[in-house]
Coordinates of C-alpha atoms in Angstrom, one line a residue:
M18 CA 28.3 27.9 4.3
L19 CA 24.7 27.9 6.3
E20 CA 23.4 31.8 8.0
L21 CA 20.7 32.1 10.0
R22 CA 19.7 35.6 10.1
D23 CA 17.8 37.4 12.5
I24 CA 15.8 34.0 13.3
S25 CA 12.5 34.3 15.9
F26 CA 9.9 31.6 15.7
D27 CA 6.6 31.9 17.6
V28 CA 4.0 28.9 18.9
R29 CA 0.4 29.6 20.1
D30 CA 0.1 28.0 23.8
D31 CA -3.4 27.8 25.1
N32 CA -4.1 31.2 23.2
D33 CA -0.8 32.9 24.7
Q34 CA 1.9 33.4 21.9
K35 CA 5.4 32.2 23.3
E36 CA 9.2 32.8 21.5
I37 CA 10.7 29.7 21.4
I38 CA 13.7 31.2 19.1
K39 CA 14.8 34.6 20.1
H40 CA 16.4 37.4 17.2
L41 CA 18.6 34.0 16.5
N42 CA 22.0 34.6 14.7
L43 CA 24.3 32.0 13.2
T44 CA 26.8 30.8 10.6
V45 CA 27.9 27.1 10.1
G46 CA 31.4 27.7 7.7
E47 CA 31.9 25.3 5.5
G48 CA 33.4 22.1 6.0
K49 CA 33.2 22.5 10.2
F50 CA 31.6 20.2 12.7
V51 CA 29.6 21.9 15.3
V52 CA 27.9 20.6 18.2
I53 CA 24.9 22.8 19.4
T54 CA 24.4 22.5 22.9
G55 CA 22.7 24.3 26.0
P56 CA 19.7 23.3 28.4
N57 CA 16.5 21.2 28.1
G58 CA 13.9 23.8 26.1
G59 CA 16.2 26.1 25.0
G60 CA 15.4 26.1 21.5
K61 CA 18.2 23.4 20.3
S62 CA 15.7 20.7 18.4
T63 CA 13.5 23.5 16.7
T64 CA 16.5 25.5 15.7
A65 CA 17.9 21.9 13.9
K66 CA 14.0 21.7 12.6
L67 CA 14.6 25.1 11.6
I68 CA 17.5 24.4 9.2
A69 CA 15.8 21.2 7.9
G70 CA 12.8 22.9 6.7
I71 CA 10.4 21.0 9.0
E72 CA 9.6 24.4 11.2
K73 CA 9.3 27.5 9.3
P74 CA 10.4 30.8 11.1
S75 CA 7.9 33.5 12.2
A76 CA 10.8 36.0 11.0
G77 CA 14.5 35.9 9.6
R78 CA 15.7 34.4 7.1
I79 CA 17.9 31.2 6.3
L80 CA 20.6 31.3 3.8
L81 CA 22.4 28.4 2.0
D82 CA 25.5 29.6 0.6
G83 CA 24.1 33.0 -0.4
E84 CA 20.7 31.3 -1.6
D85 CA 18.0 32.0 0.3
I86 CA 15.8 29.4 1.2
T87 CA 13.6 30.6 3.9
D88 CA 10.5 29.2 2.3
K89 CA 12.0 25.9 0.5
S90 CA 10.0 23.1 1.5
I91 CA 12.3 20.0 3.1
T92 CA 12.2 18.3 -0.4
E93 CA 13.9 21.0 -1.9
R94 CA 16.2 21.6 0.8
A95 CA 17.1 17.7 0.5
N96 CA 17.7 18.2 -3.0
L97 CA 20.1 20.9 -2.5
G98 CA 22.1 18.9 0.2
I99 CA 20.9 19.5 3.4
S100 CA 20.2 16.0 5.6
F101 CA 18.1 15.8 9.0
A102 CA 18.7 12.9 11.4
F103 CA 16.1 12.5 13.8
Q104 CA 16.5 11.8 17.7
Q105 CA 14.8 8.2 17.1
P106 CA 15.6 7.0 13.3
V107 CA 12.2 6.0 11.4
R108 CA 11.7 2.4 10.5
F109 CA 11.0 1.4 7.5
K110 CA 8.9 -2.6 7.2
G111 CA 9.5 -4.0 4.0
I112 CA 12.4 -1.5 2.7
T113 CA 15.8 -3.0 2.8
T114 CA 18.8 -1.0 4.0
L115 CA 20.6 -1.8 0.3
D116 CA 16.7 -0.3 -0.5
L117 CA 17.4 2.9 1.6
L118 CA 20.8 3.3 0.6
R119 CA 19.9 4.1 -3.3
I120 CA 17.2 6.1 -2.3
A121 CA 19.3 7.9 -0.7
A122 CA 21.9 8.0 -3.3
K123 CA 19.0 8.6 -6.1
K124 CA 21.1 5.6 -7.7
K125 CA 21.0 2.3 -7.9
L126 CA 23.8 1.4 -6.1
S127 CA 25.4 -1.8 -6.5
V128 CA 25.7 -4.3 -3.4
S129 CA 29.9 -3.4 -3.4
E130 CA 28.8 0.1 -3.2
A131 CA 26.4 -0.3 -0.3
C132 CA 28.5 -2.2 1.7
S133 CA 31.4 0.5 1.5
Y134 CA 28.6 2.3 3.2
L135 CA 28.0 0.5 5.7
S136 CA 31.8 -0.5 6.3
E137 CA 31.8 3.5 6.5
V138 CA 30.0 2.9 9.6
G139 CA 31.5 -0.3 11.6
L140 CA 28.6 -2.5 10.4
C141 CA 29.5 -6.3 8.8
A142 CA 27.9 -5.2 5.4
R143 CA 26.9 -8.9 4.3
D144 CA 24.9 -8.7 7.7
Y145 CA 22.7 -5.7 7.4
V146 CA 22.8 -4.9 3.5
N147 CA 19.6 -7.4 2.7
R148 CA 18.0 -6.6 6.2
E149 CA 14.9 -5.0 6.4
V150 CA 14.9 -1.5 8.5
N151 CA 11.9 -2.2 11.1
A152 CA 11.6 -3.0 14.8
S153 CA 14.1 -5.9 14.6
L154 CA 17.2 -3.7 14.4
S155 CA 19.1 -1.9 17.9
G156 CA 18.3 1.7 18.2
G157 CA 22.4 1.7 17.9
E158 CA 22.0 0.1 14.0
L159 CA 19.7 2.8 13.0
K160 CA 22.0 5.2 14.0
R161 CA 24.5 4.2 11.8
I162 CA 22.4 2.8 8.7
E163 CA 21.1 6.2 9.0
I164 CA 24.5 7.6 9.0
A165 CA 25.1 5.6 6.3
T166 CA 22.5 7.4 4.5
V167 CA 23.6 10.6 5.1
L168 CA 27.1 9.2 3.3
A169 CA 25.3 8.1 0.3
R170 CA 23.7 11.5 -0.4
G171 CA 27.2 12.9 -0.3
T172 CA 25.2 15.6 1.8
R173 CA 26.7 19.6 2.3
L174 CA 25.4 19.8 5.0
A175 CA 24.1 17.2 7.8
I176 CA 22.2 17.6 10.9
F177 CA 22.0 15.5 14.0
D178 CA 19.2 15.7 16.6
E179 CA 20.7 14.3 19.8
P180 CA 22.2 11.2 17.9
E181 CA 23.1 9.3 21.3
A182 CA 19.6 9.5 22.3
G183 CA 17.9 6.1 23.4
I184 CA 21.0 3.6 22.4
D185 CA 23.6 1.6 24.9
L186 CA 27.1 2.5 25.7
W187 CA 28.0 0.1 23.1
S188 CA 26.9 1.9 20.5
F189 CA 27.1 5.1 22.3
Q190 CA 31.2 4.6 22.0
S191 CA 30.7 3.2 18.3
L192 CA 29.0 6.5 17.3
I193 CA 31.5 8.6 18.5
Q194 CA 34.2 6.6 16.0
V195 CA 31.5 6.9 13.1
F196 CA 31.2 10.6 13.5
E197 CA 35.1 10.6 14.3
R198 CA 35.3 9.1 10.5
M199 CA 32.8 11.1 9.2
R200 CA 34.1 14.4 10.2
A201 CA 37.6 13.2 8.8
A202 CA 35.5 12.5 5.3
T203 CA 33.3 14.7 4.7
H204 CA 33.6 17.3 2.4
G205 CA 30.3 19.0 4.0
S206 CA 29.4 20.4 7.2
I207 CA 27.8 18.9 10.1
V208 CA 25.5 19.8 13.1
I209 CA 24.9 17.8 15.8
I210 CA 22.6 18.8 19.0
S211 CA 24.5 17.6 22.0
H212 CA 24.7 17.1 25.5
Q213 CA 27.2 14.8 25.6
E214 CA 30.7 15.8 26.4
R215 CA 32.6 13.0 23.9
I216 CA 30.8 14.6 21.0
L217 CA 31.6 18.0 22.3
E218 CA 35.4 17.1 22.5
I219 CA 35.5 16.2 19.2
A220 CA 33.7 19.6 17.3
D221 CA 35.8 22.3 16.0
E222 CA 33.0 24.7 17.2
I223 CA 30.7 24.5 19.6
V224 CA 27.6 26.6 20.2
V225 CA 25.9 27.3 23.5
L226 CA 21.9 28.5 22.8
A227 CA 19.7 28.8 25.7
E228 CA 16.5 30.7 26.2
G229 CA 16.2 30.9 22.4
S230 CA 19.2 32.6 21.8
V231 CA 22.9 32.3 20.9
K232 CA 24.8 32.4 24.1
Q233 CA 28.4 31.7 23.4
H234 CA 29.9 30.4 19.7
G235 CA 33.5 29.9 19.3
P236 CA 36.1 27.4 19.2
K237 CA 35.8 24.1 20.5
D238 CA 39.0 24.9 22.7
Q239 CA 37.8 28.5 23.7
I240 CA 33.9 27.0 24.5
L241 CA 34.6 23.5 26.2
P242 CA 36.2 24.5 29.1
T243 CA 33.8 27.4 29.7
L244 CA 31.2 25.0 30.2
L245 CA 33.1 22.3 31.8
G246 CA 33.8 24.6 34.4
T247 CA 30.8 25.6 35.5
P248 CA 29.1 23.1 38.4
S249 CA 26.0 23.4 36.6
A250 CA 27.3 22.3 33.1
A251 CA 29.7 19.5 34.6
T252 CA 26.7 18.3 36.4
A253 CA 24.5 18.2 33.2
C254 CA 27.2 16.7 31.3
A255 CA 27.7 14.1 34.3
R256 CA 24.4 13.2 34.2
L257 CA 23.4 13.2 30.4
D258 CA 27.0 11.0 30.2
K259 CA 25.5 8.5 32.4
E260 CA 22.4 8.5 30.6
G261 CA 24.2 7.4 27.4
K262 CA 25.4 4.8 29.6
A263 CA 22.3 3.2 30.4

């Protein structure tokens, strides 16, 4: 279980102190699929980076299964089972998909084992296992390979920051199917930062984050109707959904 207790995060902007996260409290239960949504600039990506250890809170504590990880590095958190997927996956010239999966799994996976992870994310393994993770791959292909590495790690907590960013409609539809399979297969927790209604629809819980704090948090069936029932939220979902199709 992940707990964020009274988390604040400040940055200095033109000699002024700006509070990005304000006394945020959040719990992500074991095995839960949680989507964090809300307006741009509300602190969603910052919260994800705080969990992963990319940023450090100005105040408050972060606990994983009761262990205080506030001061632990990205590497230490990764070793504890926290995975983070960026909006734009990193490309690795000279590193093959097989290499990347072996690094993620921390063992020398067989080609057959690597292929099973690629198949889980809807990729034809023989076409990808020996390909370099470089500019020859599309955004959708990179996203799915990145998810395959998360599966290979057997992570306790997987965090995805706007995974729909920069991918086409076909890739997005495939991505939804991948997350549905991941949701069914994983024994860990999943946290996704997203505006997309179709991702919100497969969540267990939805968190609405705005102005640096949690405004709503509850079961999908409770929170989603309140989002879709407001003109601003419905407009935002429609606009962002359209962007995902572009």
